[in-house]
Amino acid sequence: MSKNTVSDRFRKVDVDEYDENKFVDEEDGGENQGGPDEAEVDTLLRQGNMNGALHAVLMNPPINTKNQTTKERAELLVVKVLSSFKSSDIEKAVGSLDKVEVDLLMKYIYRGFEKPSDNSSAVLLQWHEKALAVGGVGSIVRVLTARKTI
Amino acid sequence: MAYHSFLLEPISCHAWNKDRSQIALCPNNHEVHVYKKDGAKWSKIHELKEHNGQVTGIDWAPDSNRIVTCGADRNAYVWTLKEGAWKPTLVILRINRAARCVKWSPKENKFAVGSGSRLISVCYFEQENDWWVCKHIKKPIRSTILSLDWHPNNVLLAAGSCDFKCRVFSAYIKEVEEKPGPTPWGSKMPFGEMLFESGGSGAAQTAGGGGGWVHSVCFSHSGNRLAWTSHDSTVSVAEGGKTSTVNSLSSETLPLLCVTFITENSLVAAGHDCYPVLFVYDGAKGSLTFGGKLDIPKQAAQKGISARERFQNLDRRASETQSTEKDVNTLHKNSISQISVLEGGRNQCTKFCTTGMDGGMCIWDVKTLASAMKDLKIV
């Protein structure tokens, strides 16, 4: 029996990284995606145009970019907009979104759940219920299977 | 609808013979059982035992009456009926991972096997050596092939894969057939050539092409349309010649596992929601719409609830109603994994069959469904 007296650091090597057939996601040029326009959203919020702010914040999602700060900024902005709605208005607001926007909203909601702050989870839960009624479980499945996350 | 519960285990895969009197299915183990219709009952007449791993795909060639099976043991067998018993012939697939799906070509001179080795083995019979030989289609497949379907011209093959793409390849084998004529999918078709790939560049972040494993693919009867279902709860249709636009529908249901055309414009798909669903494709507008849920729910008898029951329900599940919405009132009690057309072909289907993880098989009659659901339009 040979004793392994040499270092065993090789066991910590991740061999899958060196597999030439390793599946790599397609790189899509996302450098120009800055996320929703903060200034525009803030103006709309101050004017009291809630639905407008919602549509504005759901535009230009930072899906393709790898920049984590952009994604976090977008998420905080979305949570801010969602929190400024009155509970009774949520249903109508969700009703004004199209299919793609509902899916996007679901993605932001779940991302918001990951990092709860203050009252955000309660608000997000209300939005989740309304978005689920419109998008169905299919929209949640699309959150889970999306390769490019916001 | 006729529902028959074969087993308690899931039915992994099934295939029908030509006159639909016999069905071959895999009861989630290494064997294939062949059942024969006996009036209203089904009796097992054959057990095909040769595989060493779970049988993942079965296909029954209607005219030549041969069964091809493929399994997790990386093998495929072609079974021929000799003197009342099925005799297997091993086919060397040259794969090093499990085989996942198998389909005879329309002329039954070839079959294709999709596997976890990231390739498709197209097998044909070599007369001189009296054995089955296979050729591989490798590029640019990057993950397991989950489903296959042949085009009616016997050359083109659609493959749905775990790398989130649906592709059309040419499986032209010069040893067994003539050069094919041009089709809307392309005119140059050497072996292994990829004629279509879903989710190509230009696909915006809208649904389709990029979300989930492609569970099932299906060509329409003419071969001009290709439909596939994906794990991100979408169903998509592409038309040969207009492949720059793929029409997808994000459904509100759980992912669909199997799909088939029942007319040139209508698709039926089924999956984890345990009921088949109709989709209608409008070629002129290029739109895919949800047509309706195709399951006749059992008449839920809402009898009056006694006060005692009401409090019991409140105690148990915080609701006063007799049954929650989550009660499975569909025919299948678990996910439907495979759908096959029984009568009428893919352009005028009158009957189709579904098998699922509840071990049951259900035969659906299209006319009955259409009359039962008044808004159902099967164009």
XYZ file of C-alpha atoms in Angstrom:
529
model
C 0.000 0.000 0.000
C 1.427 3.319 -0.938
C 0.941 6.127 1.468
C 0.116 9.474 0.063
C 2.827 11.589 1.574
C 2.578 14.266 -1.084
C 0.106 17.122 -0.770
C -3.511 16.360 -1.495
C -4.400 19.788 -2.734
C -5.353 18.281 -6.077
C -8.545 17.060 -4.436
C -9.738 20.613 -4.119
C -9.515 21.277 -7.845
C -12.898 21.781 -9.531
C -12.472 19.469 -12.505
C -15.723 20.576 -14.128
C -14.167 23.952 -14.848
C -11.640 22.309 -17.147
C -14.109 20.197 -19.080
C -13.912 21.555 -22.629
C -17.549 20.659 -23.227
C -18.740 22.559 -20.209
C -21.977 24.393 -20.791
C -21.441 28.123 -20.800
C -24.324 30.523 -20.947
C -24.408 32.758 -23.970
C -22.809 36.096 -23.268
C -25.105 38.818 -24.373
C -23.738 42.326 -24.598
C -25.443 44.069 -21.726
C -23.050 46.885 -21.051
C -25.525 49.561 -22.050
C -28.255 48.334 -19.741
C -28.294 50.720 -16.828
C -31.562 49.681 -15.285
C -34.602 51.861 -14.886
C -34.140 55.601 -14.971
C -34.001 56.791 -11.364
C -34.658 60.436 -12.059
C -37.698 59.734 -14.153
C -39.149 57.361 -11.596
C -38.560 59.821 -8.748
C -40.292 62.611 -10.637
C -43.289 60.434 -11.354
C -43.486 59.372 -7.700
C -43.380 62.948 -6.472
C -46.104 63.874 -8.922
C -48.221 61.102 -7.469
C -48.395 59.250 -10.783
C -48.114 55.784 -9.263
C -48.990 53.737 -12.318
C -46.605 55.763 -14.439
C -43.838 55.203 -11.926
C -44.547 51.470 -11.965
C -44.318 51.276 -15.733
C -41.177 53.395 -15.747
C -39.430 51.293 -13.153
C -40.233 48.107 -15.058
C -38.522 49.387 -18.172
C -34.968 48.593 -19.101
C -34.348 45.765 -16.650
C -30.658 45.040 -16.052
C -31.005 41.441 -17.230
C -27.993 41.088 -19.457
C -25.451 43.051 -17.489
C -23.125 41.408 -14.992
C -22.836 44.555 -12.917
C -24.163 43.685 -9.481
C -24.459 47.289 -8.319
C -26.723 48.120 -11.253
C -28.940 45.216 -10.347
C -29.092 46.207 -6.705
C -29.883 49.794 -7.551
C -32.716 48.655 -9.811
C -34.077 46.379 -7.101
C -34.074 49.109 -4.449
C -35.840 51.447 -6.830
C -38.514 48.884 -7.589
C -39.120 48.152 -3.900
C -39.394 51.877 -3.259
C -42.064 52.229 -5.930
C -43.950 49.151 -4.772
C -43.939 50.335 -1.161
C -45.401 53.706 -2.077
C -48.633 52.174 -3.397
C -51.776 52.030 -1.297
C -52.945 48.446 -0.718
C -56.207 49.049 -2.515
C -54.462 50.307 -5.637
C -52.198 47.302 -6.105
C -54.713 45.159 -7.949
C -55.512 47.820 -10.511
C -51.854 48.557 -11.040
C -51.073 44.916 -11.736
C -54.021 44.798 -14.102
C -52.472 47.532 -16.205
C -49.318 45.546 -16.884
C -48.839 43.317 -19.883
C -47.575 39.708 -19.732
C -43.906 40.541 -19.998
C -44.172 43.198 -17.301
C -45.979 40.805 -14.964
C -43.158 38.269 -15.362
C -40.618 41.014 -14.713
C -42.518 42.189 -11.649
C -42.473 38.624 -10.280
C -38.723 38.508 -10.760
C -38.243 41.731 -8.822
C -40.612 40.533 -6.080
C -38.650 37.337 -5.535
C -35.382 39.193 -5.604
C -36.833 41.550 -3.011
C -37.696 38.583 -0.809
C -34.037 37.596 -0.778
C -32.989 40.732 1.072
C -35.848 41.856 3.305
C -35.670 45.247 4.903
C -38.115 46.953 7.272
C -41.558 46.400 5.954
C -40.588 45.296 2.482
C -41.621 41.653 2.802
C -45.171 42.482 3.808
C -45.583 44.853 0.898
C -43.993 42.399 -1.495
C -46.303 39.658 -0.298
C -49.320 41.777 -1.167
C -47.902 42.434 -4.613
C -47.071 38.755 -4.972
C -50.677 37.759 -4.346
C -51.988 40.138 -6.977
C -49.327 39.295 -9.514
C -49.972 35.586 -8.991
C -53.652 36.068 -9.736
C -52.730 37.566 -13.097
C -49.638 35.625 -14.067
C -50.448 32.242 -12.590
C -47.880 29.732 -11.409
C -46.327 29.994 -14.868
C -44.863 33.377 -13.979
C -43.247 31.895 -10.855
C -41.861 28.999 -12.920
C -40.305 31.578 -15.217
C -38.629 33.274 -12.241
C -37.139 29.949 -11.204
C -35.970 28.871 -14.660
C -34.611 32.193 -15.882
C -30.931 31.948 -16.746
C -30.440 35.684 -16.845
C -31.552 37.138 -13.528
C -32.334 40.753 -12.814
C -63.051 9.559 -21.857
C -61.711 6.158 -21.105
C -59.292 6.087 -18.205
C -57.536 2.885 -17.347
C -55.216 2.516 -14.420
C -52.485 0.097 -15.389
C -50.151 0.315 -12.432
C -49.366 2.155 -9.260
C -45.956 3.164 -10.571
C -45.494 5.799 -13.244
C -45.633 4.740 -16.859
C -42.240 5.861 -18.158
C -43.151 5.653 -21.819
C -45.617 3.921 -24.119
C -46.193 3.051 -27.749
C -49.183 1.700 -29.690
C -49.236 -0.863 -32.460
C -50.771 -0.140 -35.839
C -54.412 -1.069 -35.161
C -54.272 0.244 -31.578
C -55.169 -3.144 -30.119
C -51.906 -3.445 -28.214
C -49.897 -1.049 -26.133
C -46.274 -1.462 -25.060
C -45.337 0.394 -21.917
C -42.592 0.557 -19.354
C -43.755 0.242 -15.740
C -40.863 2.326 -14.418
C -38.410 -0.560 -14.405
C -36.110 -2.446 -16.753
C -38.875 -4.200 -18.651
C -41.419 -3.465 -21.319
C -44.883 -4.939 -20.944
C -47.192 -5.412 -23.897
C -50.906 -5.326 -23.112
C -53.685 -6.423 -25.425
C -57.179 -4.992 -25.452
C -59.678 -7.577 -24.345
C -63.093 -6.007 -24.653
C -63.050 -3.454 -21.865
C -60.058 -4.924 -20.080
C -56.380 -4.964 -20.846
C -54.415 -8.163 -20.403
C -50.657 -8.469 -20.397
C -49.463 -10.714 -23.201
C -45.719 -10.143 -23.389
C -42.873 -9.101 -21.148
C -39.778 -7.849 -22.906
C -36.828 -8.251 -20.588
C -33.437 -7.344 -21.883
C -32.498 -3.914 -20.635
C -30.284 -3.452 -17.596
C -31.505 -0.016 -16.814
C -34.799 1.813 -16.863
C -36.421 1.833 -20.281
C -36.685 5.495 -21.222
C -38.182 5.315 -24.694
C -40.352 2.941 -26.734
C -41.513 3.300 -30.312
C -43.569 0.823 -32.311
C -43.199 0.897 -36.078
C -46.746 0.454 -37.398
C -46.025 -1.128 -40.780
C -43.019 -3.298 -40.125
C -44.301 -4.213 -36.653
C -40.989 -3.746 -34.882
C -40.516 -2.224 -31.468
C -37.426 -0.198 -30.638
C -36.613 0.477 -26.998
C -33.860 2.505 -25.443
C -32.768 2.620 -21.858
C -30.652 4.099 -19.151
C -28.199 1.240 -19.720
C -26.967 3.115 -22.844
C -28.402 0.461 -25.144
C -31.179 0.236 -27.670
C -32.863 -2.958 -28.830
C -34.938 -3.599 -31.925
C -37.561 -6.259 -31.203
C -39.175 -8.361 -33.919
C -42.062 -10.713 -33.430
C -40.988 -14.285 -34.249
C -43.307 -17.200 -33.565
C -45.387 -15.260 -31.099
C -42.469 -13.962 -29.058
C -40.512 -10.727 -29.257
C -36.816 -11.273 -30.009
C -34.343 -8.457 -29.324
C -31.451 -7.315 -31.465
C -28.882 -5.133 -29.786
C -27.991 -1.853 -31.475
C -24.595 -0.384 -30.658
C -25.229 3.286 -30.052
C -21.697 4.234 -29.026
C -22.894 6.500 -26.248
C -21.493 6.755 -22.760
C -24.556 8.129 -21.015
C -28.161 6.995 -20.784
C -30.405 7.019 -23.829
C -33.457 9.255 -23.296
C -35.803 8.984 -26.239
C -36.198 7.008 -29.439
C -38.307 7.441 -32.570
C -38.724 5.415 -35.760
C -38.553 7.475 -38.931
C -41.764 7.679 -40.973
C -40.491 5.098 -43.516
C -39.230 2.892 -40.654
C -35.819 2.362 -42.204
C -34.040 4.413 -39.545
C -34.519 5.435 -35.982
C -32.980 8.177 -33.884
C -31.969 7.970 -30.233
C -31.398 11.014 -28.048
C -29.082 10.598 -25.093
C -27.336 12.257 -22.222
C -24.067 12.096 -24.154
C -25.103 15.314 -25.868
C -25.622 13.629 -29.211
C -28.230 11.981 -31.379
C -27.553 8.495 -32.754
C -29.250 7.894 -36.089
C -29.347 4.153 -36.706
C -30.003 2.261 -39.912
C -29.780 -1.380 -40.898
C -26.754 -2.429 -42.914
C -27.774 -5.318 -45.104
C -24.284 -6.751 -45.854
C -23.283 -7.146 -42.233
C -26.781 -7.843 -40.985
C -26.595 -5.378 -38.137
C -27.678 -1.911 -37.098
C -25.127 0.850 -37.575
C -25.346 4.353 -36.187
C -24.128 7.794 -37.089
C -23.833 10.646 -34.606
C -25.081 14.190 -34.746
C -22.993 16.137 -32.242
C -22.589 19.788 -33.103
C -23.792 22.109 -31.696
C -25.705 20.165 -29.059
C -24.507 21.127 -25.592
C -26.627 19.042 -23.286
C -28.951 16.041 -23.021
C -31.464 15.501 -25.810
C -34.863 15.096 -24.198
C -37.142 14.601 -27.187
C -37.090 13.854 -30.889
C -39.543 14.012 -33.758
C -39.160 13.162 -37.428
C -40.344 15.330 -40.313
C -42.658 13.489 -42.772
C -39.911 13.549 -45.425
C -37.929 10.963 -43.415
C -34.829 13.158 -43.381
C -35.316 16.082 -41.043
C -35.244 15.502 -37.309
C -36.293 17.928 -34.593
C -34.535 17.650 -31.250
C -35.371 19.322 -27.958
C -32.494 19.581 -25.576
C -31.549 20.544 -22.029
C -29.438 23.389 -23.369
C -32.736 25.294 -23.721
C -32.870 25.011 -27.499
C -35.001 23.259 -30.049
C -33.203 22.405 -33.265
C -33.912 20.824 -36.639
C -31.159 18.621 -38.053
C -30.781 16.669 -41.230
C -30.482 12.929 -40.653
C -30.022 12.061 -44.291
C -28.376 8.648 -44.650
C -27.267 8.085 -48.210
C -27.100 4.315 -47.781
C -30.800 3.932 -47.271
C -32.503 6.721 -49.127
C -32.544 9.136 -52.019
C -31.576 12.761 -51.708
C -34.564 14.672 -50.353
C -36.207 17.542 -52.184
C -36.111 21.078 -50.756
C -38.441 21.925 -47.874
C -39.398 25.208 -46.223
C -36.714 24.427 -43.623
C -33.920 24.417 -46.168
C -32.699 22.749 -49.333
C -29.149 21.670 -48.577
C -29.381 18.779 -46.150
C -26.134 16.862 -45.660
C -26.060 14.604 -42.634
C -25.771 16.505 -39.365
C -26.550 19.904 -40.850
C -28.519 22.133 -38.474
C -31.323 23.897 -40.303
C -32.985 25.664 -37.401
C -32.202 26.610 -33.853
C -34.607 28.306 -31.499
C -33.658 31.252 -29.349
C -31.258 32.632 -31.904
C -29.854 36.143 -31.725
C -32.445 38.830 -31.722
C -34.700 37.034 -29.279
C -35.668 39.778 -26.879
C -36.221 39.129 -23.229
C -39.762 38.145 -24.042
C -40.755 34.595 -23.519
C -39.500 31.697 -25.542
C -36.007 30.631 -26.394
C -33.842 30.832 -23.380
C -35.729 29.786 -20.327
C -36.072 26.085 -19.883
C -35.301 22.577 -20.985
C -37.191 21.648 -24.084
C -39.314 18.720 -22.979
C -41.128 17.829 -26.133
C -41.064 18.626 -29.856
C -43.594 17.856 -32.551
C -43.805 18.473 -36.281
C -47.222 19.156 -37.788
C -48.645 16.764 -40.340
C -47.261 18.724 -43.275
C -43.909 19.199 -41.571
C -44.049 22.944 -42.086
C -44.680 23.745 -38.451
C -42.739 22.742 -35.408
C -44.044 23.049 -31.860
C -42.153 22.567 -28.628
C -42.780 22.939 -24.922
C -40.232 24.216 -22.515
C -39.693 24.057 -18.785
C -40.261 27.774 -18.335
C -43.965 27.126 -18.908
C -43.931 28.208 -22.516
C -45.093 26.583 -25.693
C -43.675 27.771 -29.014
C -44.346 27.254 -32.695
C -41.945 27.916 -35.544
C -42.734 27.763 -39.236
C -40.276 26.590 -41.805
C -39.245 29.458 -44.011
C -40.301 32.051 -41.467
C -37.895 30.913 -38.809
C -36.875 34.409 -37.850
C -40.112 34.733 -35.936
C -40.929 32.135 -33.379
C -44.284 32.501 -31.718
C -44.398 31.631 -28.064
C -46.998 31.694 -25.418
C -46.086 31.922 -21.759
C -48.721 29.885 -20.053
C -50.025 30.395 -16.557
C -49.743 26.725 -15.782
C -46.958 24.498 -14.622
C -44.524 23.330 -17.321
C -45.906 21.143 -20.089
C -44.134 17.870 -20.730
C -45.569 16.675 -24.005
C -47.192 18.201 -27.062
C -48.750 17.037 -30.300
C -50.536 18.621 -33.233
C -54.105 17.469 -33.690
C -54.816 19.572 -36.741
C -52.519 21.814 -38.707
C -53.525 24.732 -36.457
C -54.275 23.144 -33.103
C -51.970 21.654 -30.523
C -52.717 19.650 -27.442
C -50.125 19.712 -24.673
C -50.080 18.238 -21.173
C -47.736 18.244 -18.255
C -47.396 18.778 -14.559
C -50.882 20.191 -14.192
C -52.340 16.758 -14.952
C -54.736 17.830 -17.670
C -54.367 18.328 -21.429
C -54.622 21.860 -22.765
C -55.515 23.091 -26.217
C -53.570 25.791 -28.036
C -54.512 27.377 -31.322
C -51.955 28.712 -33.768
C -52.941 31.329 -36.301
C -50.510 31.194 -39.176
C -51.673 34.402 -40.801
C -51.365 36.510 -37.660
C -48.483 34.441 -36.334
C -50.066 34.149 -32.930
C -50.425 31.327 -30.479
C -53.373 31.436 -28.115
C -54.682 29.366 -25.275
C -57.694 27.397 -26.459
C -58.969 25.782 -23.302
C -58.496 23.168 -20.638
C -59.436 19.769 -21.971
C -60.617 17.899 -18.937
C -64.188 17.232 -17.969
C -64.214 17.772 -14.235
C -66.126 15.409 -12.092
C -69.418 16.869 -10.982
C -68.450 18.189 -7.572
C -71.550 17.551 -5.531
C -71.725 20.423 -3.120
C -74.120 18.953 -0.637
C -75.133 20.972 2.376
C -72.499 20.852 5.079
C -73.523 20.135 8.600
C -72.472 22.555 11.305
C -70.202 19.938 12.805
C -68.374 19.443 9.499
C -68.052 23.162 9.088
C -66.263 23.543 12.398
C -64.150 20.493 11.672
C -63.028 22.007 8.406
C -62.275 25.288 10.112
C -60.211 23.473 12.643
C -58.342 21.360 10.161
C -57.692 23.689 7.321
C -58.945 27.141 8.280
C -61.624 27.094 5.622
C -65.296 26.300 5.799
C -65.708 24.801 2.379
C -65.911 21.112 1.743
C -63.070 20.858 -0.668
C -60.137 23.140 -1.281
C -59.306 24.219 -4.794
C -56.268 22.035 -4.723
C -58.299 18.848 -4.919
C -57.266 16.973 -7.990
C -60.445 16.748 -9.985
C -58.764 15.798 -13.225
C -58.733 12.352 -14.776
C -55.022 11.896 -14.318
C -53.943 12.144 -10.702
C -50.347 12.963 -11.426
C -48.288 14.601 -14.163
C -48.905 13.527 -17.727
C -45.620 12.573 -19.316
C -46.497 11.400 -22.821
C -49.193 12.067 -25.381
C -49.786 10.112 -28.583
C -52.225 10.390 -31.446
C -54.415 7.307 -31.825
C -56.718 8.005 -34.718
C -56.804 10.509 -37.501
C -53.131 11.407 -37.706
C -51.799 14.832 -36.847
C -54.059 16.707 -39.195
C -57.463 15.306 -38.306
C -56.965 13.730 -34.952
C -60.087 12.199 -33.460
C -58.560 10.336 -30.553
C -55.403 10.819 -28.552
C -53.941 9.046 -25.563
C -52.051 10.277 -22.519
C -50.016 8.352 -19.963
C -48.661 9.693 -16.790
C -46.889 9.301 -13.528
C -50.028 7.991 -11.894
C -49.680 4.744 -13.853
C -52.827 5.457 -15.780
C -53.632 5.772 -19.442
C -56.448 7.920 -20.718
C -57.955 7.934 -24.195
C -59.507 11.258 -25.159
C -62.112 11.655 -27.851
C -61.821 14.995 -29.633
C -65.442 15.194 -30.763
C -66.756 14.552 -27.254
C -64.426 17.202 -25.862
C -65.444 19.733 -28.477
C -69.132 19.226 -27.784
C -68.692 19.235 -24.012
C -66.803 22.498 -23.961
C -68.829 24.909 -25.978
C -66.163 27.578 -26.410
C -63.653 25.044 -27.570
C -62.743 25.643 -31.159
C -60.549 23.134 -32.877
C -59.685 24.764 -36.191
